[in-house]
JSON list of C-alpha atoms in Angstrom, two decimals:
[
{"chain": "X", "resi": 70, "resn": "UNK", "atom": "CA", "xyz": [-40.32, -44.59, 66.01]},
{"chain": "X", "resi": 71, "resn": "UNK", "atom": "CA", "xyz": [-37.10, -44.23, 63.48]},
{"chain": "X", "resi": 72, "resn": "UNK", "atom": "CA", "xyz": [-35.04, -41.46, 64.31]},
{"chain": "X", "resi": 73, "resn": "UNK", "atom": "CA", "xyz": [-35.37, -39.61, 61.36]},
{"chain": "X", "resi": 74, "resn": "UNK", "atom": "CA", "xyz": [-39.23, -39.51, 61.48]},
{"chain": "X", "resi": 75, "resn": "UNK", "atom": "CA", "xyz": [-39.19, -38.64, 64.90]},
{"chain": "X", "resi": 76, "resn": "UNK", "atom": "CA", "xyz": [-41.39, -36.07, 66.51]},
{"chain": "X", "resi": 77, "resn": "UNK", "atom": "CA", "xyz": [-40.29, -33.48, 68.88]},
{"chain": "X", "resi": 78, "resn": "UNK", "atom": "CA", "xyz": [-41.38, -30.22, 69.12]},
{"chain": "X", "resi": 79, "resn": "UNK", "atom": "CA", "xyz": [-39.63, -27.06, 69.90]},
{"chain": "X", "resi": 80, "resn": "UNK", "atom": "CA", "xyz": [-40.79, -24.97, 72.66]},
{"chain": "X", "resi": 81, "resn": "UNK", "atom": "CA", "xyz": [-40.97, -20.75, 73.12]},
{"chain": "X", "resi": 82, "resn": "UNK", "atom": "CA", "xyz": [-40.52, -19.43, 76.51]},
{"chain": "X", "resi": 83, "resn": "UNK", "atom": "CA", "xyz": [-43.34, -19.65, 78.55]},
{"chain": "X", "resi": 84, "resn": "UNK", "atom": "CA", "xyz": [-45.30, -16.76, 78.05]},
{"chain": "X", "resi": 85, "resn": "UNK", "atom": "CA", "xyz": [-44.54, -15.61, 74.85]},
{"chain": "X", "resi": 86, "resn": "UNK", "atom": "CA", "xyz": [-47.55, -17.17, 73.30]},
{"chain": "X", "resi": 87, "resn": "UNK", "atom": "CA", "xyz": [-45.76, -18.11, 70.54]},
{"chain": "X", "resi": 88, "resn": "UNK", "atom": "CA", "xyz": [-46.26, -21.30, 67.65]},
{"chain": "X", "resi": 89, "resn": "UNK", "atom": "CA", "xyz": [-44.53, -24.30, 68.70]},
{"chain": "X", "resi": 90, "resn": "UNK", "atom": "CA", "xyz": [-42.97, -26.34, 65.66]},
{"chain": "X", "resi": 91, "resn": "UNK", "atom": "CA", "xyz": [-42.63, -30.43, 64.95]},
{"chain": "X", "resi": 92, "resn": "UNK", "atom": "CA", "xyz": [-39.16, -30.64, 63.69]},
{"chain": "X", "resi": 93, "resn": "UNK", "atom": "CA", "xyz": [-40.96, -31.94, 60.34]},
{"chain": "X", "resi": 94, "resn": "UNK", "atom": "CA", "xyz": [-42.20, -28.64, 60.51]},
{"chain": "X", "resi": 95, "resn": "UNK", "atom": "CA", "xyz": [-39.08, -26.49, 60.71]},
{"chain": "X", "resi": 96, "resn": "UNK", "atom": "CA", "xyz": [-37.00, -28.82, 58.50]},
{"chain": "X", "resi": 97, "resn": "UNK", "atom": "CA", "xyz": [-39.59, -28.06, 55.59]},
{"chain": "X", "resi": 98, "resn": "UNK", "atom": "CA", "xyz": [-39.19, -24.48, 56.76]},
{"chain": "X", "resi": 99, "resn": "UNK", "atom": "CA", "xyz": [-35.44, -24.47, 56.27]},
{"chain": "X", "resi": 100, "resn": "UNK", "atom": "CA", "xyz": [-35.90, -26.68, 53.28]},
{"chain": "X", "resi": 101, "resn": "UNK", "atom": "CA", "xyz": [-37.92, -24.32, 51.85]},
{"chain": "X", "resi": 102, "resn": "UNK", "atom": "CA", "xyz": [-35.52, -21.24, 52.46]},
{"chain": "X", "resi": 103, "resn": "UNK", "atom": "CA", "xyz": [-32.90, -24.09, 50.95]},
{"chain": "X", "resi": 104, "resn": "UNK", "atom": "CA", "xyz": [-34.40, -23.65, 48.33]},
{"chain": "X", "resi": 105, "resn": "UNK", "atom": "CA", "xyz": [-35.49, -20.56, 47.90]},
{"chain": "X", "resi": 106, "resn": "UNK", "atom": "CA", "xyz": [-31.49, -19.33, 48.29]},
{"chain": "X", "resi": 107, "resn": "UNK", "atom": "CA", "xyz": [-30.64, -22.13, 45.62]},
{"chain": "X", "resi": 108, "resn": "UNK", "atom": "CA", "xyz": [-32.71, -20.39, 43.05]},
{"chain": "X", "resi": 109, "resn": "UNK", "atom": "CA", "xyz": [-31.53, -17.06, 43.60]},
{"chain": "X", "resi": 110, "resn": "UNK", "atom": "CA", "xyz": [-27.52, -18.08, 43.29]},
{"chain": "X", "resi": 111, "resn": "UNK", "atom": "CA", "xyz": [-28.97, -20.13, 40.28]},
{"chain": "X", "resi": 112, "resn": "UNK", "atom": "CA", "xyz": [-30.25, -16.57, 38.80]},
{"chain": "X", "resi": 113, "resn": "UNK", "atom": "CA", "xyz": [-26.69, -15.72, 39.08]},
{"chain": "X", "resi": 114, "resn": "UNK", "atom": "CA", "xyz": [-24.81, -17.12, 36.50]},
{"chain": "X", "resi": 115, "resn": "UNK", "atom": "CA", "xyz": [-28.02, -13.26, 35.08]},
{"chain": "X", "resi": 116, "resn": "UNK", "atom": "CA", "xyz": [-25.48, -11.38, 37.92]},
{"chain": "X", "resi": 117, "resn": "UNK", "atom": "CA", "xyz": [-22.37, -13.14, 36.71]},
{"chain": "X", "resi": 118, "resn": "UNK", "atom": "CA", "xyz": [-23.31, -11.88, 32.61]},
{"chain": "X", "resi": 119, "resn": "UNK", "atom": "CA", "xyz": [-23.90, -8.41, 33.56]},
{"chain": "X", "resi": 120, "resn": "UNK", "atom": "CA", "xyz": [-20.55, -8.35, 35.60]},
{"chain": "X", "resi": 121, "resn": "UNK", "atom": "CA", "xyz": [-19.16, -9.42, 32.90]},
{"chain": "X", "resi": 122, "resn": "UNK", "atom": "CA", "xyz": [-20.33, -6.87, 30.60]},
{"chain": "X", "resi": 123, "resn": "UNK", "atom": "CA", "xyz": [-19.95, -3.92, 32.95]},
{"chain": "X", "resi": 124, "resn": "UNK", "atom": "CA", "xyz": [-15.98, -5.30, 33.16]},
{"chain": "X", "resi": 125, "resn": "UNK", "atom": "CA", "xyz": [-16.14, -5.71, 29.19]},
{"chain": "X", "resi": 126, "resn": "UNK", "atom": "CA", "xyz": [-17.10, -1.71, 29.11]},
{"chain": "X", "resi": 127, "resn": "UNK", "atom": "CA", "xyz": [-15.28, -0.49, 31.89]},
{"chain": "X", "resi": 128, "resn": "UNK", "atom": "CA", "xyz": [-11.95, -2.39, 29.61]},
{"chain": "X", "resi": 129, "resn": "UNK", "atom": "CA", "xyz": [-13.32, -0.09, 26.81]},
{"chain": "X", "resi": 130, "resn": "UNK", "atom": "CA", "xyz": [-13.24, 3.17, 28.30]},
{"chain": "X", "resi": 131, "resn": "UNK", "atom": "CA", "xyz": [-9.86, 2.54, 29.83]},
{"chain": "X", "resi": 132, "resn": "UNK", "atom": "CA", "xyz": [-9.27, 1.93, 26.01]},
{"chain": "X", "resi": 133, "resn": "UNK", "atom": "CA", "xyz": [-10.67, 5.16, 24.93]},
{"chain": "X", "resi": 134, "resn": "UNK", "atom": "CA", "xyz": [-9.37, 6.90, 27.94]},
{"chain": "X", "resi": 135, "resn": "UNK", "atom": "CA", "xyz": [-5.33, 4.70, 26.75]},
{"chain": "X", "resi": 136, "resn": "UNK", "atom": "CA", "xyz": [-5.58, 6.10, 22.69]},
{"chain": "X", "resi": 137, "resn": "UNK", "atom": "CA", "xyz": [-6.95, 9.83, 23.58]},
{"chain": "X", "resi": 138, "resn": "UNK", "atom": "CA", "xyz": [-3.82, 10.33, 25.59]},
{"chain": "X", "resi": 139, "resn": "UNK", "atom": "CA", "xyz": [-2.11, 9.20, 23.41]},
{"chain": "X", "resi": 140, "resn": "UNK", "atom": "CA", "xyz": [-3.89, 10.84, 20.39]},
{"chain": "X", "resi": 141, "resn": "UNK", "atom": "CA", "xyz": [-2.58, 14.33, 22.73]},
{"chain": "X", "resi": 142, "resn": "UNK", "atom": "CA", "xyz": [1.17, 13.09, 22.95]},
{"chain": "X", "resi": 143, "resn": "UNK", "atom": "CA", "xyz": [1.23, 12.75, 19.69]},
{"chain": "X", "resi": 144, "resn": "UNK", "atom": "CA", "xyz": [-1.06, 15.75, 18.54]},
{"chain": "X", "resi": 145, "resn": "UNK", "atom": "CA", "xyz": [2.25, 17.55, 20.58]},
{"chain": "X", "resi": 146, "resn": "UNK", "atom": "CA", "xyz": [4.57, 15.96, 18.67]},
{"chain": "X", "resi": 147, "resn": "UNK", "atom": "CA", "xyz": [3.51, 17.59, 15.62]},
{"chain": "X", "resi": 148, "resn": "UNK", "atom": "CA", "xyz": [2.84, 20.86, 17.35]},
{"chain": "X", "resi": 149, "resn": "UNK", "atom": "CA", "xyz": [7.08, 20.61, 17.96]},
{"chain": "X", "resi": 150, "resn": "UNK", "atom": "CA", "xyz": [7.96, 19.23, 14.22]},
{"chain": "X", "resi": 151, "resn": "UNK", "atom": "CA", "xyz": [6.09, 22.54, 13.07]},
{"chain": "X", "resi": 152, "resn": "UNK", "atom": "CA", "xyz": [2.55, 21.33, 12.03]},
{"chain": "X", "resi": 153, "resn": "UNK", "atom": "CA", "xyz": [0.12, 23.87, 11.63]},
{"chain": "X", "resi": 154, "resn": "UNK", "atom": "CA", "xyz": [-3.27, 23.53, 13.28]},
{"chain": "X", "resi": 155, "resn": "UNK", "atom": "CA", "xyz": [-5.28, 23.55, 10.48]},
{"chain": "X", "resi": 156, "resn": "UNK", "atom": "CA", "xyz": [-3.38, 20.54, 9.34]},
{"chain": "X", "resi": 157, "resn": "UNK", "atom": "CA", "xyz": [-3.09, 19.42, 12.50]},
{"chain": "X", "resi": 158, "resn": "UNK", "atom": "CA", "xyz": [-6.29, 17.75, 11.77]},
{"chain": "X", "resi": 159, "resn": "UNK", "atom": "CA", "xyz": [-5.06, 15.89, 8.40]},
{"chain": "X", "resi": 160, "resn": "UNK", "atom": "CA", "xyz": [-2.00, 14.49, 9.75]},
{"chain": "X", "resi": 161, "resn": "UNK", "atom": "CA", "xyz": [-4.44, 13.01, 12.70]},
{"chain": "X", "resi": 162, "resn": "UNK", "atom": "CA", "xyz": [-6.55, 11.02, 10.40]},
{"chain": "X", "resi": 163, "resn": "UNK", "atom": "CA", "xyz": [-3.65, 9.47, 8.33]},
{"chain": "X", "resi": 164, "resn": "UNK", "atom": "CA", "xyz": [-1.69, 8.72, 11.12]},
{"chain": "X", "resi": 165, "resn": "UNK", "atom": "CA", "xyz": [-3.96, 6.00, 13.26]},
{"chain": "X", "resi": 166, "resn": "UNK", "atom": "CA", "xyz": [-1.61, 3.44, 13.13]},
{"chain": "X", "resi": 167, "resn": "UNK", "atom": "CA", "xyz": [1.00, 5.44, 14.43]},
{"chain": "X", "resi": 168, "resn": "UNK", "atom": "CA", "xyz": [-0.89, 7.01, 16.74]},
{"chain": "X", "resi": 169, "resn": "UNK", "atom": "CA", "xyz": [-1.79, 3.53, 18.25]},
{"chain": "X", "resi": 170, "resn": "UNK", "atom": "CA", "xyz": [2.50, 2.46, 18.35]},
{"chain": "X", "resi": 171, "resn": "UNK", "atom": "CA", "xyz": [2.96, 5.82, 20.45]},
{"chain": "X", "resi": 172, "resn": "UNK", "atom": "CA", "xyz": [4.25, 4.24, 24.02]},
{"chain": "X", "resi": 173, "resn": "UNK", "atom": "CA", "xyz": [3.35, 6.65, 26.81]},
{"chain": "X", "resi": 174, "resn": "UNK", "atom": "CA", "xyz": [5.42, 7.78, 30.17]},
{"chain": "X", "resi": 175, "resn": "UNK", "atom": "CA", "xyz": [3.72, 8.06, 32.83]},
{"chain": "X", "resi": 176, "resn": "UNK", "atom": "CA", "xyz": [3.35, 11.61, 33.06]},
{"chain": "X", "resi": 177, "resn": "UNK", "atom": "CA", "xyz": [1.52, 10.96, 29.76]},
{"chain": "X", "resi": 178, "resn": "UNK", "atom": "CA", "xyz": [4.66, 11.69, 27.13]},
{"chain": "X", "resi": 179, "resn": "UNK", "atom": "CA", "xyz": [5.89, 10.04, 24.56]},
{"chain": "X", "resi": 180, "resn": "UNK", "atom": "CA", "xyz": [8.45, 8.06, 24.55]},
{"chain": "X", "resi": 181, "resn": "UNK", "atom": "CA", "xyz": [11.61, 8.55, 22.35]},
{"chain": "X", "resi": 182, "resn": "UNK", "atom": "CA", "xyz": [9.56, 12.86, 21.65]},
{"chain": "X", "resi": 183, "resn": "UNK", "atom": "CA", "xyz": [13.28, 13.90, 19.87]},
{"chain": "X", "resi": 184, "resn": "UNK", "atom": "CA", "xyz": [13.05, 11.23, 17.40]},
{"chain": "X", "resi": 185, "resn": "UNK", "atom": "CA", "xyz": [9.36, 10.71, 16.72]},
{"chain": "X", "resi": 186, "resn": "UNK", "atom": "CA", "xyz": [9.74, 14.84, 16.18]},
{"chain": "X", "resi": 187, "resn": "UNK", "atom": "CA", "xyz": [12.95, 13.68, 13.06]},
{"chain": "X", "resi": 188, "resn": "UNK", "atom": "CA", "xyz": [10.32, 10.91, 11.92]},
{"chain": "X", "resi": 189, "resn": "UNK", "atom": "CA", "xyz": [7.15, 12.89, 11.33]},
{"chain": "X", "resi": 190, "resn": "UNK", "atom": "CA", "xyz": [9.34, 16.30, 9.90]},
{"chain": "X", "resi": 191, "resn": "UNK", "atom": "CA", "xyz": [10.30, 14.13, 6.89]},
{"chain": "X", "resi": 192, "resn": "UNK", "atom": "CA", "xyz": [7.17, 12.19, 6.90]},
{"chain": "X", "resi": 193, "resn": "UNK", "atom": "CA", "xyz": [5.18, 14.63, 7.01]},
{"chain": "X", "resi": 194, "resn": "UNK", "atom": "CA", "xyz": [7.35, 17.01, 5.12]},
{"chain": "X", "resi": 195, "resn": "UNK", "atom": "CA", "xyz": [5.20, 18.64, 3.11]},
{"chain": "X", "resi": 196, "resn": "UNK", "atom": "CA", "xyz": [2.94, 19.98, 6.05]},
{"chain": "X", "resi": 197, "resn": "UNK", "atom": "CA", "xyz": [5.48, 21.48, 7.64]},
{"chain": "X", "resi": 198, "resn": "UNK", "atom": "CA", "xyz": [5.28, 25.35, 7.65]},
{"chain": "X", "resi": 199, "resn": "UNK", "atom": "CA", "xyz": [8.89, 26.86, 5.90]},
{"chain": "X", "resi": 200, "resn": "UNK", "atom": "CA", "xyz": [9.72, 30.53, 7.14]},
{"chain": "X", "resi": 201, "resn": "UNK", "atom": "CA", "xyz": [11.04, 32.82, 5.07]},
{"chain": "X", "resi": 202, "resn": "UNK", "atom": "CA", "xyz": [13.01, 35.46, 6.46]},
{"chain": "X", "resi": 203, "resn": "UNK", "atom": "CA", "xyz": [12.90, 38.93, 5.60]},
{"chain": "X", "resi": 204, "resn": "UNK", "atom": "CA", "xyz": [13.85, 42.12, 6.05]},
{"chain": "X", "resi": 205, "resn": "UNK", "atom": "CA", "xyz": [11.46, 44.87, 7.78]},
{"chain": "X", "resi": 206, "resn": "UNK", "atom": "CA", "xyz": [9.20, 46.41, 5.27]},
{"chain": "X", "resi": 207, "resn": "UNK", "atom": "CA", "xyz": [9.42, 49.71, 4.35]},
{"chain": "X", "resi": 208, "resn": "UNK", "atom": "CA", "xyz": [6.84, 52.09, 3.38]},
{"chain": "X", "resi": 209, "resn": "UNK", "atom": "CA", "xyz": [9.24, 53.65, 1.12]},
{"chain": "X", "resi": 210, "resn": "UNK", "atom": "CA", "xyz": [12.12, 52.16, 0.03]},
{"chain": "X", "resi": 211, "resn": "UNK", "atom": "CA", "xyz": [15.67, 54.29, -0.97]},
{"chain": "X", "resi": 212, "resn": "UNK", "atom": "CA", "xyz": [16.27, 54.01, -4.78]},
{"chain": "X", "resi": 213, "resn": "UNK", "atom": "CA", "xyz": [19.33, 53.76, -5.84]},
{"chain": "X", "resi": 214, "resn": "UNK", "atom": "CA", "xyz": [20.65, 54.79, -9.54]},
{"chain": "X", "resi": 215, "resn": "UNK", "atom": "CA", "xyz": [23.88, 55.22, -11.30]},
{"chain": "X", "resi": 216, "resn": "UNK", "atom": "CA", "xyz": [25.12, 58.44, -11.33]},
{"chain": "X", "resi": 217, "resn": "UNK", "atom": "CA", "xyz": [28.06, 59.56, -12.32]},
{"chain": "X", "resi": 218, "resn": "UNK", "atom": "CA", "xyz": [29.77, 62.51, -11.34]},
{"chain": "X", "resi": 219, "resn": "UNK", "atom": "CA", "xyz": [32.40, 62.71, -14.43]},
{"chain": "X", "resi": 220, "resn": "UNK", "atom": "CA", "xyz": [30.21, 63.29, -17.22]},
{"chain": "X", "resi": 221, "resn": "UNK", "atom": "CA", "xyz": [32.65, 62.62, -20.60]},
{"chain": "X", "resi": 222, "resn": "UNK", "atom": "CA", "xyz": [32.26, 58.20, -19.30]},
{"chain": "X", "resi": 223, "resn": "UNK", "atom": "CA", "xyz": [28.47, 59.03, -20.07]},
{"chain": "X", "resi": 224, "resn": "UNK", "atom": "CA", "xyz": [29.20, 61.15, -22.66]},
{"chain": "X", "resi": 225, "resn": "UNK", "atom": "CA", "xyz": [31.33, 57.85, -24.22]},
{"chain": "X", "resi": 226, "resn": "UNK", "atom": "CA", "xyz": [27.95, 55.88, -24.37]},
{"chain": "X", "resi": 227, "resn": "UNK", "atom": "CA", "xyz": [25.44, 58.06, -25.85]},
{"chain": "X", "resi": 228, "resn": "UNK", "atom": "CA", "xyz": [24.28, 57.10, -28.93]},
{"chain": "X", "resi": 229, "resn": "UNK", "atom": "CA", "xyz": [26.08, 58.86, -31.86]},
{"chain": "X", "resi": 230, "resn": "UNK", "atom": "CA", "xyz": [23.61, 60.22, -35.08]}
]
């Protein structure tokens, strides 16, 4: 017999009552098992595609989180630029490119905030609320009238008929 086709048997210990396999049967069992494992690995492309999809979703979530942080920082800058809360929503919609350009530090604050606030005040000057300083309202303000104690002057300006 040839070495490759040699029939040998694997014996089990006495008294276990196990089945005995020839070398060819063992080789067939192992090759079948390897074939099944290779099929699973072939399906690995499906898992790889799922992994890539999850990675892409994760990157999208990170980008969305960064955008939200930039929006919050820009909203803070708008408030510092004295833009009213009512108008901030309109400014936020119109400032998409400015929001994306905001750079954040580790704490989530805008880098160069003072310069950005001045730029915002200039760009959105119509939206900056102006504060008018008035005196206190009084219920009965004093009436100023000119009365002259000397009636001779008043008489001089009276019409003569």
